[in-house]
Short mmCIF file of C-alpha atoms in Angstrom, two decimals:
data_model
loop_
_atom_site.label_atom_id
_atom_site.label_comp_id
_atom_site.label_asym_id
_atom_site.label_seq_id
_atom_site.Cartn_x
_atom_site.Cartn_y
_atom_site.Cartn_z
CA UNK F 384 0.00 0.00 0.00
CA UNK F 385 2.86 2.38 0.88
CA UNK F 386 4.42 1.74 -2.53
CA UNK F 387 1.14 2.59 -4.26
CA UNK F 388 0.79 5.79 -2.24
CA UNK F 389 4.36 6.81 -3.02
CA UNK F 390 3.82 6.08 -6.72
CA UNK F 391 0.62 8.13 -6.67
CA UNK F 392 2.35 11.09 -4.99
CA UNK F 393 5.23 10.86 -7.46
CA UNK F 394 2.82 10.99 -10.40
CA UNK F 395 1.09 14.04 -8.89
CA UNK F 396 4.48 15.72 -8.40
CA UNK F 397 5.47 15.04 -12.01
CA UNK F 398 2.09 16.30 -13.25
CA UNK F 399 2.47 19.52 -11.25
CA UNK F 400 5.94 20.05 -12.68
CA UNK F 401 4.54 19.61 -16.20
CA UNK F 402 1.72 22.08 -15.50
CA UNK F 403 4.05 24.75 -14.26
CA UNK F 404 6.51 24.14 -17.08
CA UNK F 405 3.70 24.63 -19.55
CA UNK F 406 2.66 27.87 -17.82
CA UNK F 407 6.20 29.22 -17.87
CA UNK F 408 6.63 28.27 -21.52
CA UNK F 409 3.27 29.56 -22.73
CA UNK F 410 3.43 30.41 -26.42
CA UNK F 411 2.22 33.75 -27.78
CA UNK F 412 1.03 34.08 -31.38
CA UNK F 413 1.04 37.47 -33.10
CA UNK F 414 -0.73 38.13 -36.38
CA UNK F 415 0.53 41.40 -37.84
CA UNK F 416 1.71 42.46 -34.39
CA UNK F 417 -1.64 41.72 -32.70
CA UNK F 418 -1.86 38.87 -30.13
CA UNK F 419 -4.31 36.07 -30.88
CA UNK F 420 -6.64 35.57 -27.91
CA UNK F 421 -8.08 32.08 -27.47
CA UNK F 422 -9.14 29.71 -24.70
CA UNK F 423 -7.23 26.97 -26.51
CA UNK F 424 -3.51 27.64 -26.09
CA UNK F 425 -0.79 26.97 -28.68
CA UNK F 426 1.43 23.96 -27.96
CA UNK F 427 4.82 22.70 -29.07
CA UNK F 428 4.84 19.16 -30.52
CA UNK F 429 8.01 17.56 -31.89
CA UNK F 430 9.56 20.94 -32.52
CA UNK F 431 6.50 22.37 -34.29
CA UNK F 432 4.20 25.08 -32.96
CA UNK F 433 0.59 23.93 -33.18
CA UNK F 434 -2.22 26.48 -32.93
CA UNK F 435 -6.00 26.17 -32.53
CA UNK F 436 -7.53 26.21 -35.99
CA UNK F 437 -10.30 28.79 -35.89
CA UNK F 438 -8.85 31.62 -33.71
CA UNK F 439 -5.62 31.90 -35.69
CA UNK F 440 -7.21 31.44 -39.12
CA UNK F 441 -9.79 34.13 -38.37
CA UNK F 442 -7.07 36.44 -37.03
CA UNK F 443 -5.45 36.06 -40.47
CA UNK F 444 -8.68 37.27 -42.07
CA UNK F 445 -9.75 33.82 -43.26
CA UNK F 446 -13.08 32.02 -43.12
CA UNK F 447 -13.18 28.46 -41.73
CA UNK F 448 -15.53 25.63 -42.73
CA UNK F 449 -15.29 22.36 -40.79
CA UNK F 450 -16.42 19.10 -42.44
CA UNK F 451 -16.88 16.63 -39.59
CA UNK F 452 -17.33 13.50 -41.72
CA UNK F 453 -13.99 14.02 -43.45
CA UNK F 454 -12.28 15.64 -40.44
CA UNK F 455 -11.24 18.38 -42.84
CA UNK F 456 -10.99 22.15 -42.44
CA UNK F 457 -11.41 24.39 -45.47
CA UNK F 458 -9.72 27.74 -44.84
CA UNK F 459 -10.27 30.51 -47.36
CA UNK F 460 -9.62 34.16 -48.01
CA UNK F 461 -10.24 36.28 -51.09
CA UNK F 462 -7.52 34.58 -53.14
CA UNK F 463 -6.89 31.10 -51.73
CA UNK F 464 -8.64 28.02 -50.33
CA UNK F 465 -6.56 25.47 -48.40
CA UNK F 466 -7.88 22.16 -47.07
CA UNK F 467 -6.29 20.50 -44.03
CA UNK F 468 -7.25 17.00 -42.83
CA UNK F 469 -6.56 15.71 -39.34
CA UNK F 470 -3.58 13.28 -39.28
CA UNK F 471 -2.82 13.88 -42.96
CA UNK F 472 0.39 15.59 -44.12
CA UNK F 473 -1.06 16.35 -47.56
CA UNK F 474 -3.01 19.56 -48.10
CA UNK F 475 -5.01 20.78 -51.08
CA UNK F 476 -4.50 24.36 -52.21
CA UNK F 477 -6.80 26.13 -54.64
CA UNK F 478 -6.02 29.56 -56.10
CA UNK F 479 -9.33 31.43 -56.54
CA UNK F 480 -8.97 32.72 -60.07
CA UNK F 481 -10.66 32.24 -63.40
CA UNK F 482 -8.73 29.00 -63.89
CA UNK F 483 -9.21 27.77 -60.29
CA UNK F 484 -5.96 25.80 -60.32
CA UNK F 485 -5.51 23.39 -57.42
CA UNK F 486 -2.48 21.47 -56.19
CA UNK F 487 -1.64 18.88 -53.54
CA UNK F 488 1.28 19.76 -51.31
CA UNK F 489 3.17 17.91 -48.59
CA UNK F 490 3.65 19.56 -45.20
CA UNK F 491 6.12 18.43 -42.53
CA UNK F 492 3.59 17.97 -39.71
CA UNK F 493 -0.01 16.76 -39.79
CA UNK F 494 -3.00 18.53 -38.16
CA UNK F 495 -3.98 17.04 -34.79
CA UNK F 496 -7.02 16.68 -32.58
CA UNK F 497 -5.88 17.87 -29.14
CA UNK F 498 -8.29 17.72 -26.21
CA UNK F 499 -11.26 17.85 -28.55
CA UNK F 500 -10.00 20.82 -30.60
CA UNK F 501 -8.43 20.82 -34.05
CA UNK F 502 -4.86 22.15 -34.10
CA UNK F 503 -2.80 22.97 -37.19
CA UNK F 504 0.97 23.35 -37.55
CA UNK F 505 1.35 27.14 -37.53
CA UNK F 506 4.06 27.49 -40.15
CA UNK F 507 2.34 25.23 -42.68
CA UNK F 508 -0.98 27.03 -42.28
CA UNK F 509 0.44 30.57 -42.45
CA UNK F 510 2.87 29.95 -45.31
CA UNK F 511 0.16 28.30 -47.38
CA UNK F 512 -1.46 31.76 -47.50
CA UNK F 513 1.79 33.51 -48.39
CA UNK F 514 2.49 34.83 -44.88
CA UNK F 515 5.94 35.18 -43.33
CA UNK F 516 6.53 33.26 -40.10
CA UNK F 517 9.10 33.92 -37.39
CA UNK F 518 9.90 32.42 -34.02
CA UNK F 519 11.47 34.20 -31.05
CA UNK F 520 12.83 31.49 -28.77
CA UNK F 521 13.61 33.86 -25.90
CA UNK F 522 9.98 34.97 -25.52
CA UNK F 523 8.29 31.88 -26.98
CA UNK F 524 6.56 34.09 -29.54
CA UNK F 525 5.42 33.02 -33.00
CA UNK F 526 4.96 35.87 -35.49
CA UNK F 527 2.79 35.77 -38.59
CA UNK F 528 3.19 38.66 -41.02
CA UNK F 529 0.72 39.14 -43.83
CA UNK F 530 2.20 41.24 -46.62
CA UNK F 531 -0.61 42.77 -48.58
CA UNK F 532 1.17 44.93 -51.15
CA UNK F 533 4.72 46.30 -51.06
CA UNK F 534 5.67 48.62 -53.92
CA UNK F 535 9.38 49.43 -54.33
CA UNK F 536 10.47 52.86 -55.51
CA UNK F 537 12.97 52.91 -58.38
CA UNK F 538 16.23 50.99 -58.22
CA UNK F 539 17.44 51.77 -54.72
CA UNK F 540 20.46 50.00 -53.24
CA UNK F 541 21.30 49.21 -49.61
CA UNK F 542 25.00 49.41 -48.73
CA UNK F 543 27.27 49.74 -45.70
CA UNK F 544 28.26 53.36 -45.08
CA UNK F 545 30.60 52.71 -42.15
CA UNK F 546 31.48 49.97 -39.69
CA UNK F 547 32.60 46.43 -40.40
CA UNK F 548 30.49 44.46 -37.91
CA UNK F 549 33.22 44.21 -35.28
CA UNK F 550 31.63 45.58 -32.11
CA UNK F 551 34.21 47.98 -30.77
CA UNK F 552 34.99 51.68 -31.13
CA UNK F 553 37.75 52.67 -33.51
CA UNK F 554 38.24 56.07 -35.15
CA UNK F 555 40.03 57.06 -38.31
CA UNK F 556 39.29 57.00 -42.02
CA UNK F 557 35.69 56.11 -42.74
CA UNK F 558 36.53 52.73 -44.26
CA UNK F 559 38.30 51.72 -41.02
CA UNK F 560 35.78 53.12 -38.53
CA UNK F 561 34.24 50.61 -36.11
CA UNK F 562 31.13 51.01 -33.96
CA UNK F 563 29.85 49.36 -30.83
CA UNK F 564 26.07 49.80 -30.98
CA UNK F 565 24.92 52.69 -33.21
CA UNK F 566 21.45 53.62 -31.96
CA UNK F 567 20.68 57.15 -33.08
CA UNK F 568 21.85 59.39 -35.94
CA UNK F 569 21.38 62.96 -37.12
CA UNK F 570 23.13 65.35 -39.49
CA UNK F 571 24.17 68.94 -38.75
CA UNK F 572 23.75 71.85 -41.16
CA UNK F 573 27.40 71.61 -42.21
CA UNK F 574 27.02 67.92 -43.12
CA UNK F 575 28.70 66.49 -40.02
CA UNK F 576 27.10 63.21 -39.00
CA UNK F 577 26.55 62.59 -35.29
CA UNK F 578 25.90 59.09 -33.95
CA UNK F 579 24.91 57.93 -30.49
CA UNK F 580 27.00 54.77 -30.27
CA UNK F 581 26.45 52.70 -27.16
CA UNK F 582 26.32 55.75 -24.93
CA UNK F 583 28.97 57.96 -26.54
CA UNK F 584 28.77 60.53 -29.32
CA UNK F 585 30.73 59.79 -32.50
CA UNK F 586 31.00 62.26 -35.34
CA UNK F 587 31.95 61.88 -38.99
CA UNK F 588 33.24 64.73 -41.14
CA UNK F 589 35.52 64.80 -44.19
CA UNK F 590 35.37 60.97 -44.33
CA UNK F 591 36.96 60.66 -40.89
CA UNK F 592 35.48 59.74 -37.55
CA UNK F 593 36.22 60.77 -33.99
CA UNK F 594 34.75 60.14 -30.57
CA UNK F 595 33.52 63.27 -28.80
CA UNK F 596 34.97 63.53 -25.30
CA UNK F 597 32.92 65.58 -22.85
CA UNK F 598 32.36 66.20 -19.17
CA UNK F 599 30.83 65.05 -16.92
CA UNK F 600 31.94 61.54 -17.85
CA UNK F 601 28.98 59.80 -16.19
CA UNK F 602 26.62 61.30 -18.79
CA UNK F 603 25.89 58.88 -21.64
CA UNK F 604 23.85 59.47 -24.78
CA UNK F 605 20.73 57.79 -26.07
CA UNK F 606 19.04 59.88 -28.82
CA UNK F 607 21.07 62.48 -30.75
CA UNK F 608 19.47 65.46 -32.52
CA UNK F 609 20.98 68.45 -34.35
CA UNK F 610 19.87 72.08 -34.52
CA UNK F 611 21.94 73.90 -37.11
CA UNK F 612 25.47 72.86 -36.16
CA UNK F 613 24.61 72.35 -32.48
CA UNK F 614 24.17 68.88 -31.06
CA UNK F 615 21.70 67.86 -28.36
CA UNK F 616 21.19 64.42 -26.93
CA UNK F 617 18.86 62.58 -24.60
CA UNK F 618 20.85 60.99 -21.79
CA UNK F 619 20.55 57.57 -20.26
CA UNK F 620 19.68 57.50 -16.56
CA UNK F 621 22.49 58.32 -14.13
CA UNK F 622 22.74 58.53 -10.33
CA UNK F 623 23.66 61.51 -8.21
CA UNK F 624 25.58 61.26 -4.94
CA UNK F 625 22.39 60.42 -3.04
CA UNK F 626 21.63 57.52 -5.39
CA UNK F 627 18.69 59.26 -7.10
CA UNK F 628 18.45 58.51 -10.82
CA UNK F 629 18.19 61.41 -13.25
CA UNK F 630 18.11 61.82 -17.01
CA UNK F 631 17.48 64.65 -19.42
CA UNK F 632 18.47 66.55 -22.56
CA UNK F 633 21.90 68.14 -22.80
CA UNK F 634 23.69 70.30 -25.33
CA UNK F 635 27.28 69.70 -26.38
CA UNK F 636 29.33 72.85 -25.97
CA UNK F 637 32.94 72.08 -26.81
CA UNK F 638 34.02 69.49 -24.25
CA UNK F 639 31.10 70.20 -21.91
CA UNK F 640 27.65 68.58 -21.76
CA UNK F 641 25.40 71.38 -20.52
CA UNK F 642 22.06 70.38 -19.04
CA UNK F 643 19.05 71.80 -20.87
CA UNK F 644 16.48 69.71 -19.02
CA UNK F 645 17.06 67.30 -16.12
CA UNK F 646 14.45 65.35 -14.19
CA UNK F 647 14.14 62.26 -12.01
CA UNK F 648 14.05 59.06 -14.05
CA UNK F 649 11.63 57.43 -11.63
CA UNK F 650 8.71 59.63 -12.66
CA UNK F 651 8.98 60.07 -16.43
CA UNK F 652 10.40 58.85 -19.73
CA UNK F 653 11.08 60.60 -23.06
CA UNK F 654 10.42 58.36 -26.07
CA UNK F 655 11.78 60.77 -28.70
CA UNK F 656 12.48 64.46 -29.24
CA UNK F 657 12.95 66.82 -32.19
CA UNK F 658 13.89 70.48 -32.63
CA UNK F 659 12.02 72.88 -34.92
CA UNK F 660 13.50 75.68 -37.06
CA UNK F 661 13.19 78.18 -34.18
CA UNK F 662 15.01 75.98 -31.67
CA UNK F 663 11.91 74.78 -29.83
CA UNK F 664 12.37 71.28 -28.42
CA UNK F 665 9.33 69.01 -28.73
CA UNK F 666 9.18 65.61 -27.10
CA UNK F 667 7.04 62.55 -26.53
CA UNK F 668 6.89 62.58 -22.74
CA UNK F 669 5.55 59.74 -20.63
CA UNK F 670 4.55 60.92 -17.15
CA UNK F 671 4.86 57.75 -15.10
CA UNK F 672 3.39 59.43 -12.04
CA UNK F 673 -0.01 59.99 -13.66
CA UNK F 674 0.27 57.13 -16.17
CA UNK F 675 -0.22 59.33 -19.23
CA UNK F 676 1.78 60.26 -22.33
CA UNK F 677 1.92 63.77 -23.76
CA UNK F 678 3.24 65.69 -26.69
CA UNK F 679 5.24 68.33 -24.88
CA UNK F 680 7.36 71.40 -25.52
CA UNK F 681 10.40 72.02 -23.39
CA UNK F 682 10.40 75.35 -21.63
CA UNK F 683 14.09 76.24 -21.43
CA UNK F 684 13.52 79.09 -18.96
CA UNK F 685 11.55 77.08 -16.40
CA UNK F 686 13.16 73.66 -17.07
CA UNK F 687 9.64 72.26 -17.28
CA UNK F 688 7.68 70.44 -19.95
CA UNK F 689 4.60 72.29 -21.18
CA UNK F 690 1.98 69.68 -22.08
CA UNK F 691 0.44 70.41 -25.48
CA UNK F 692 -1.70 67.33 -26.00
CA UNK F 693 -2.37 64.05 -24.25
CA UNK F 694 -1.57 61.27 -26.71
CA UNK F 695 -1.73 57.49 -26.88
CA UNK F 696 0.96 55.52 -25.04
CA UNK F 697 1.93 53.84 -28.33
CA UNK F 698 3.51 56.96 -29.83
CA UNK F 699 7.24 56.33 -29.99
CA UNK F 700 8.74 58.51 -32.74
CA UNK F 701 8.29 61.94 -34.27
CA UNK F 702 9.39 64.28 -37.07
CA UNK F 703 8.95 68.01 -37.75
CA UNK F 704 8.15 69.44 -41.20
CA UNK F 705 9.19 72.70 -42.88
CA UNK F 706 6.23 74.52 -41.27
CA UNK F 707 7.28 73.38 -37.79
CA UNK F 708 4.31 71.07 -37.42
CA UNK F 709 4.74 67.58 -36.05
CA UNK F 710 4.23 64.03 -37.31
CA UNK F 711 3.90 61.29 -34.69
CA UNK F 712 4.33 57.56 -35.26
CA UNK F 713 2.30 55.09 -33.21
CA UNK F 714 4.56 52.07 -32.90
CA UNK F 715 1.88 49.91 -31.30
CA UNK F 716 -1.16 50.77 -33.42
CA UNK F 717 0.65 51.18 -36.75
CA UNK F 718 -0.46 54.69 -37.65
CA UNK F 719 0.89 58.20 -38.36
CA UNK F 720 -0.69 61.31 -36.79
CA UNK F 721 -0.24 65.02 -37.50
CA UNK F 722 -0.18 67.77 -34.89
CA UNK F 723 -0.83 71.32 -36.10
CA UNK F 724 1.12 73.44 -33.61
CA UNK F 725 -0.67 76.81 -34.09
CA UNK F 726 -4.12 75.21 -33.98
CA UNK F 727 -3.29 72.66 -31.28
CA UNK F 728 -5.08 69.91 -33.21
CA UNK F 729 -4.13 66.25 -33.61
CA UNK F 730 -5.48 64.16 -36.49
CA UNK F 731 -4.84 60.84 -38.20
CA UNK F 732 -2.58 61.32 -41.20
CA UNK F 733 -1.99 57.81 -42.57
CA UNK F 734 -2.61 54.18 -41.69
CA UNK F 735 -5.40 52.84 -39.51
CA UNK F 736 -5.18 52.36 -35.76
CA UNK F 737 -4.77 48.68 -34.81
CA UNK F 738 -4.81 47.47 -38.41
CA UNK F 739 -1.10 46.71 -38.65
CA UNK F 740 0.10 45.51 -42.04
CA UNK F 741 2.32 46.50 -44.94
CA UNK F 742 0.47 48.17 -47.80
CA UNK F 743 1.85 50.77 -50.22
CA UNK F 744 -0.19 52.97 -52.53
CA UNK F 745 -2.49 55.95 -52.24
CA UNK F 746 -3.26 57.17 -48.75
CA UNK F 747 -6.60 55.35 -48.76
CA UNK F 748 -4.68 52.12 -49.39
CA UNK F 749 -1.67 52.71 -47.11
CA UNK F 750 -1.16 50.72 -43.93
CA UNK F 751 1.79 50.61 -41.55
CA UNK F 752 3.00 47.80 -39.34
CA UNK F 753 5.32 49.22 -36.68
CA UNK F 754 6.75 52.70 -37.38
CA UNK F 755 9.83 52.90 -35.14
CA UNK F 756 11.67 55.99 -36.39
CA UNK F 757 10.84 58.90 -38.71
CA UNK F 758 12.58 61.75 -40.50
CA UNK F 759 11.00 64.53 -42.58
CA UNK F 760 12.78 65.84 -45.70
CA UNK F 761 11.52 67.75 -48.75
CA UNK F 762 7.87 66.69 -48.59
CA UNK F 763 8.46 63.10 -47.48
CA UNK F 764 8.34 61.19 -44.24
CA UNK F 765 11.04 58.53 -44.20
CA UNK F 766 9.91 55.75 -41.88
CA UNK F 767 11.58 52.69 -40.38
CA UNK F 768 8.62 50.29 -40.42
CA UNK F 769 9.73 47.14 -38.57
CA UNK F 770 12.49 46.01 -40.98
CA UNK F 771 11.49 48.01 -44.06
CA UNK F 772 12.39 51.59 -44.92
CA UNK F 773 9.31 53.29 -46.38
CA UNK F 774 8.54 56.76 -47.70
CA UNK F 775 5.27 58.66 -47.32
CA UNK F 776 4.61 61.77 -49.41
CA UNK F 777 2.94 64.41 -47.23
CA UNK F 778 1.75 67.98 -47.57
CA UNK F 779 0.63 69.91 -44.50
CA UNK F 780 -0.61 66.83 -42.66
CA UNK F 781 -2.24 65.32 -45.75
CA UNK F 782 -0.71 62.02 -46.85
CA UNK F 783 -0.57 61.41 -50.59
CA UNK F 784 0.99 58.01 -51.26
CA UNK F 785 3.51 55.54 -49.85
CA UNK F 786 6.24 53.31 -51.26
CA UNK F 787 9.02 51.08 -49.94
CA UNK F 788 12.66 52.08 -50.41
CA UNK F 789 14.53 49.03 -49.12
CA UNK F 790 14.17 45.83 -47.17
CA UNK F 791 12.71 42.39 -47.63
CA UNK F 792 9.89 41.50 -45.28
CA UNK F 793 10.79 38.79 -42.79
CA UNK F 794 9.31 37.68 -39.50
CA UNK F 795 12.63 36.33 -38.23
CA UNK F 796 13.78 38.30 -35.20
CA UNK F 797 17.50 38.22 -36.05
CA UNK F 798 17.94 37.74 -39.81
CA UNK F 799 21.29 38.16 -41.49
CA UNK F 800 21.58 41.66 -42.93
CA UNK F 801 22.22 41.57 -46.67
CA UNK F 802 23.19 44.57 -48.80
CA UNK F 803 22.08 44.88 -52.40
CA UNK F 804 19.04 45.84 -54.48
CA UNK F 805 16.11 47.15 -52.46
CA UNK F 806 13.88 44.14 -53.06
CA UNK F 807 16.54 41.65 -51.96
CA UNK F 808 18.18 43.62 -49.15
CA UNK F 809 17.58 42.22 -45.67
CA UNK F 810 17.53 44.55 -42.66
CA UNK F 811 17.77 43.16 -39.12
CA UNK F 812 14.96 44.78 -37.09
CA UNK F 813 15.73 46.51 -33.80
CA UNK F 814 13.76 48.70 -31.42
CA UNK F 815 16.62 51.23 -31.30
CA UNK F 816 17.09 51.89 -35.02
CA UNK F 817 17.14 55.47 -36.29
CA UNK F 818 17.06 57.22 -39.65
CA UNK F 819 18.49 60.44 -41.14
CA UNK F 820 18.30 61.96 -44.63
CA UNK F 821 20.73 64.31 -46.34
CA UNK F 822 21.40 65.12 -49.98
CA UNK F 823 19.11 62.39 -51.23
CA UNK F 824 20.92 59.70 -49.24
CA UNK F 825 19.21 57.84 -46.40
CA UNK F 826 21.25 56.73 -43.38
CA UNK F 827 20.04 53.88 -41.19
CA UNK F 828 21.52 52.70 -37.90
CA UNK F 829 21.99 48.94 -37.59
CA UNK F 830 22.82 48.27 -33.91
CA UNK F 831 22.59 44.50 -34.27
CA UNK F 832 25.39 44.46 -36.83
CA UNK F 833 27.30 47.53 -35.52
CA UNK F 834 27.19 49.41 -38.82
CA UNK F 835 25.50 52.38 -40.47
CA UNK F 836 23.62 51.52 -43.67
CA UNK F 837 23.00 53.83 -46.60
CA UNK F 838 20.21 53.76 -49.17
CA UNK F 839 20.90 55.41 -52.53
#
């Protein structure tokens, strides 16, 4: 009897371990950056992510018909019908056209019935509809990206402007320059390029680089912005003698970093900042104390932020046009907004909130996925949209049309970066990429590969 009791307790212990392991390793599925919510949870079987049929298919914009007698699911959208049968590795795919051509294809894992629900191998299902699929092992996240319509502009090329991929700092001729982690970039009026590189400011002029030494040494840079030939940067948090963390915006004056705005890091965060033609500093300011995000203007005299407009927490990047009005990119909702400074009005400019996808064309057709960084130049917004560089023609807050300049859509979280023609070039996505435009050339920071890219 004791042996039976011990065996029973051991089985319960093992079962509890399995339950908690499953909870810790819960898989998240994103369709165009939006989580799929379902009572049936994704599972990992033999190295394949399996997902509940209906919730994921419907999140992809598909209609599902279940045929019980044949244990077959017909999944269809406007262009394609795919049939999956439980325990069968062959699928039937029909292209919905005048010819209605169908084909039988082999997939590497068969659909399963798990706890009374039909599950499909995620990759096979998504790729059968032309979607891109990625897997982030560190967060147990599967990503499905539906590319609706990407239109490339001209014959652009992606190349390496500086850096050789070796993550260290080395100054000299441009072809020998090395970077640690280039995060932010901007260009002064005289053409000097300033880079925030892993906390320090690097500058490039006359095809040579140098590291800017300044005091105090405990100040490190995050976002760099130019006004004329002056350089400002957002600092990372630092501690004073009492152990209180501060951060702010400083101006480089020779070898000195002069504080323009300093505040306690515990109570706020600046997502991005830009400077208009008159020297006004605008910023996306998250007030942690009240749990709200604002478009703000820095009051240099009072060292305070004047709140202009409460905005959505998803706004993460901004750009200022020739009329000193502001474009704001919502990284979470996939949209671009326009703030008219004199009128104090905020309106949607392009994209649709919470409809994240990649679509180029007229403004009525344009959608964005994840605008991470923006730069305005000569009537265009240049936008880092996940791992694509896109361009939106704008005029006074009115969007005209969009096109893609470089990058090949991928859902892989750490793809190899490949230079070359725009359609074939691969850009490794990062949350700390930045973009600058000068003389028709586009500069793009690539912190994952420790280089600066150029698009010509």
